[in-house]
Amino acid sequence: MSSTESSTHEGFTAEERAAMKDHAQELKTAARRSSRADKAAEAERDVLAKIAEMQDSDRIMAERIHAVITASAPALAPKLWYGMPAYALDGKVVCFFQSAEKFKARYATLGFSDRAKLDEGTMWAAGFALTEVTAEVEARIGALVKQAVS
């Protein structure tokens, strides 16, 4: 085996393994919570705490996105999903915010699951790169999440 082959790893990255551990912990935490109202309130507190931990640029975007999503689509319930702020309908994630820092990416991402009703012909975007959240971006996100739950 050459030195190149031995240094190549085809498994999960450290960031991906950390995200899977986060998800396992999220499931355990959710199972321990008592009433549905408690679960929802505590899940939102978890999301806000995760956002507060982010580095400045990601945190600022995540705070604004959280505000836009909760105002534009109140049916979506905030929750953590693989250590990321996510928003679910009937317990199923519709959209999520992935900080740039989480996977050492050059930009943050607003992603949508297959539950989001964003269908447009035979091809449509399910993820959006974010470098800044301007008023125009907020309006676009608001429209997307409204459509996603329509």
GROMACS .gro file of C-alpha atoms in nm:
model
  150
    1MET     CA    1   0.000   0.000   0.000
    2SER     CA    2   0.140   0.340  -0.093
    3SER     CA    3   0.154   0.631   0.149
    4THR     CA    4  -0.125   0.798  -0.049
    5GLU     CA    5  -0.355   0.497  -0.009
    6SER     CA    6  -0.286   0.463   0.362
    7SER     CA    7  -0.369   0.828   0.429
    8THR     CA    8  -0.702   0.809   0.242
    9HIS     CA    9  -1.001   0.748   0.467
   10GLU     CA   10  -1.337   0.661   0.317
   11GLY     CA   11  -1.543   0.660   0.637
   12PHE     CA   12  -1.717   0.946   0.808
   13THR     CA   13  -1.530   1.268   0.884
   14ALA     CA   14  -1.486   1.379   1.244
   15GLU     CA   15  -1.754   1.644   1.183
   16GLU     CA   16  -1.998   1.386   1.048
   17ARG     CA   17  -1.935   1.154   1.344
   18ALA     CA   18  -1.993   1.448   1.581
   19ALA     CA   19  -2.322   1.527   1.405
   20MET     CA   20  -2.436   1.166   1.444
   21LYS     CA   21  -2.348   1.176   1.815
   22ASP     CA   22  -2.543   1.502   1.846
   23HIS     CA   23  -2.845   1.336   1.683
   24ALA     CA   24  -2.830   1.035   1.916
   25GLN     CA   25  -2.820   1.271   2.217
   26GLU     CA   26  -3.110   1.474   2.075
   27LEU     CA   27  -3.323   1.159   2.050
   28LYS     CA   28  -3.242   1.061   2.410
   29THR     CA   29  -3.320   1.411   2.536
   30ALA     CA   30  -3.653   1.424   2.349
   31ALA     CA   31  -3.755   1.084   2.487
   32ARG     CA   32  -3.697   1.203   2.846
   33ARG     CA   33  -3.918   1.510   2.817
   34SER     CA   34  -4.265   1.483   2.966
   35SER     CA   35  -4.556   1.669   2.805
   36ARG     CA   36  -4.585   1.781   2.444
   37ALA     CA   37  -4.583   2.149   2.550
   38ASP     CA   38  -4.270   2.093   2.759
   39LYS     CA   39  -4.105   1.919   2.466
   40ALA     CA   40  -4.180   2.207   2.229
   41ALA     CA   41  -4.064   2.478   2.470
   42GLU     CA   42  -3.750   2.288   2.564
   43ALA     CA   43  -3.673   2.205   2.201
   44GLU     CA   44  -3.688   2.574   2.111
   45ARG     CA   45  -3.459   2.657   2.406
   46ASP     CA   46  -3.218   2.390   2.278
   47VAL     CA   47  -3.219   2.551   1.932
   48LEU     CA   48  -3.159   2.897   2.075
   49ALA     CA   49  -2.876   2.765   2.293
   50LYS     CA   50  -2.715   2.595   1.991
   51ILE     CA   51  -2.742   2.920   1.793
   52ALA     CA   52  -2.585   3.113   2.082
   53GLU     CA   53  -2.282   2.878   2.070
   54MET     CA   54  -2.208   2.958   1.704
   55GLN     CA   55  -1.929   3.186   1.589
   56ASP     CA   56  -2.037   3.544   1.516
   57SER     CA   57  -2.119   3.533   1.144
   58ASP     CA   58  -2.304   3.200   1.168
   59ARG     CA   59  -2.481   3.305   1.489
   60ILE     CA   60  -2.604   3.633   1.339
   61MET     CA   61  -2.743   3.454   1.034
   62ALA     CA   62  -2.898   3.174   1.242
   63GLU     CA   63  -3.070   3.422   1.475
   64ARG     CA   64  -3.224   3.608   1.183
   65ILE     CA   65  -3.324   3.288   1.003
   66HIS     CA   66  -3.483   3.154   1.323
   67ALA     CA   67  -3.687   3.474   1.358
   68VAL     CA   68  -3.797   3.466   0.993
   69ILE     CA   69  -3.895   3.099   0.998
   70THR     CA   70  -4.089   3.115   1.325
   71ALA     CA   71  -4.274   3.429   1.206
   72SER     CA   72  -4.338   3.311   0.848
   73ALA     CA   73  -4.433   2.951   0.922
   74PRO     CA   74  -4.557   2.921   1.283
   75ALA     CA   75  -4.664   2.561   1.212
   76LEU     CA   76  -4.296   2.467   1.203
   77ALA     CA   77  -4.157   2.362   1.541
   78PRO     CA   78  -3.792   2.437   1.617
   79LYS     CA   79  -3.581   2.138   1.715
   80LEU     CA   80  -3.221   2.023   1.697
   81TRP     CA   81  -3.136   1.786   1.415
   82TYR     CA   82  -2.784   1.643   1.398
   83GLY     CA   83  -2.673   1.934   1.614
   84MET     CA   84  -2.824   2.193   1.379
   85PRO     CA   85  -3.123   2.423   1.422
   86ALA     CA   86  -3.410   2.267   1.231
   87TYR     CA   87  -3.782   2.327   1.188
   88ALA     CA   88  -4.030   2.041   1.175
   89LEU     CA   89  -4.391   1.982   1.082
   90ASP     CA   90  -4.556   1.695   1.270
   91GLY     CA   91  -4.213   1.590   1.399
   92LYS     CA   92  -4.055   1.565   1.052
   93VAL     CA   93  -3.782   1.815   0.958
   94VAL     CA   94  -3.880   2.050   0.676
   95CYS     CA   95  -3.581   2.285   0.683
   96PHE     CA   96  -3.257   2.339   0.873
   97PHE     CA   97  -2.964   2.578   0.914
   98GLN     CA   98  -2.614   2.438   0.884
   99SER     CA   99  -2.342   2.671   1.005
  100ALA     CA  100  -2.027   2.704   0.796
  101GLU     CA  101  -1.823   2.613   1.102
  102LYS     CA  102  -2.002   2.281   1.162
  103PHE     CA  103  -1.854   2.107   0.859
  104LYS     CA  104  -1.569   2.352   0.796
  105ALA     CA  105  -1.745   2.484   0.485
  106ARG     CA  106  -1.690   2.822   0.325
  107TYR     CA  107  -2.058   2.916   0.363
  108ALA     CA  108  -2.359   2.838   0.580
  109THR     CA  109  -2.654   2.650   0.429
  110LEU     CA  110  -3.030   2.675   0.454
  111GLY     CA  111  -3.150   2.330   0.354
  112PHE     CA  112  -3.490   2.177   0.288
  113SER     CA  113  -3.590   1.813   0.322
  114ASP     CA  114  -3.809   1.622   0.079
  115ARG     CA  115  -4.104   1.714   0.305
  116ALA     CA  116  -4.078   2.077   0.186
  117LYS     CA  117  -4.329   2.153  -0.086
  118LEU     CA  118  -4.086   2.343  -0.307
  119ASP     CA  119  -4.149   2.132  -0.617
  120GLU     CA  120  -4.106   2.326  -0.938
  121GLY     CA  121  -4.122   2.118  -1.253
  122THR     CA  122  -3.869   1.836  -1.266
  123MET     CA  123  -3.588   2.013  -1.077
  124TRP     CA  124  -3.570   2.262  -0.788
  125ALA     CA  125  -3.328   2.380  -0.524
  126ALA     CA  126  -3.329   2.205  -0.186
  127GLY     CA  127  -3.034   2.395  -0.036
  128PHE     CA  128  -2.913   2.752  -0.042
  129ALA     CA  129  -2.564   2.885   0.034
  130LEU     CA  130  -2.566   3.182   0.271
  131THR     CA  131  -2.292   3.434   0.334
  132GLU     CA  132  -2.515   3.707   0.476
  133VAL     CA  133  -2.882   3.750   0.564
  134THR     CA  134  -3.003   4.078   0.418
  135ALA     CA  135  -3.361   4.208   0.410
  136GLU     CA  136  -3.394   4.063   0.059
  137VAL     CA  137  -3.268   3.722   0.179
  138GLU     CA  138  -3.509   3.733   0.475
  139ALA     CA  139  -3.800   3.796   0.237
  140ARG     CA  140  -3.691   3.507   0.015
  141ILE     CA  141  -3.654   3.271   0.314
  142GLY     CA  142  -3.997   3.375   0.443
  143ALA     CA  143  -4.154   3.299   0.105
  144LEU     CA  144  -3.971   2.964   0.079
  145VAL     CA  145  -4.079   2.841   0.422
  146LYS     CA  146  -4.439   2.949   0.361
  147GLN     CA  147  -4.434   2.752   0.036
  148ALA     CA  148  -4.259   2.458   0.205
  149VAL     CA  149  -4.550   2.409   0.447
  150SER     CA  150  -4.832   2.505   0.210
   0.00000   0.00000   0.00000
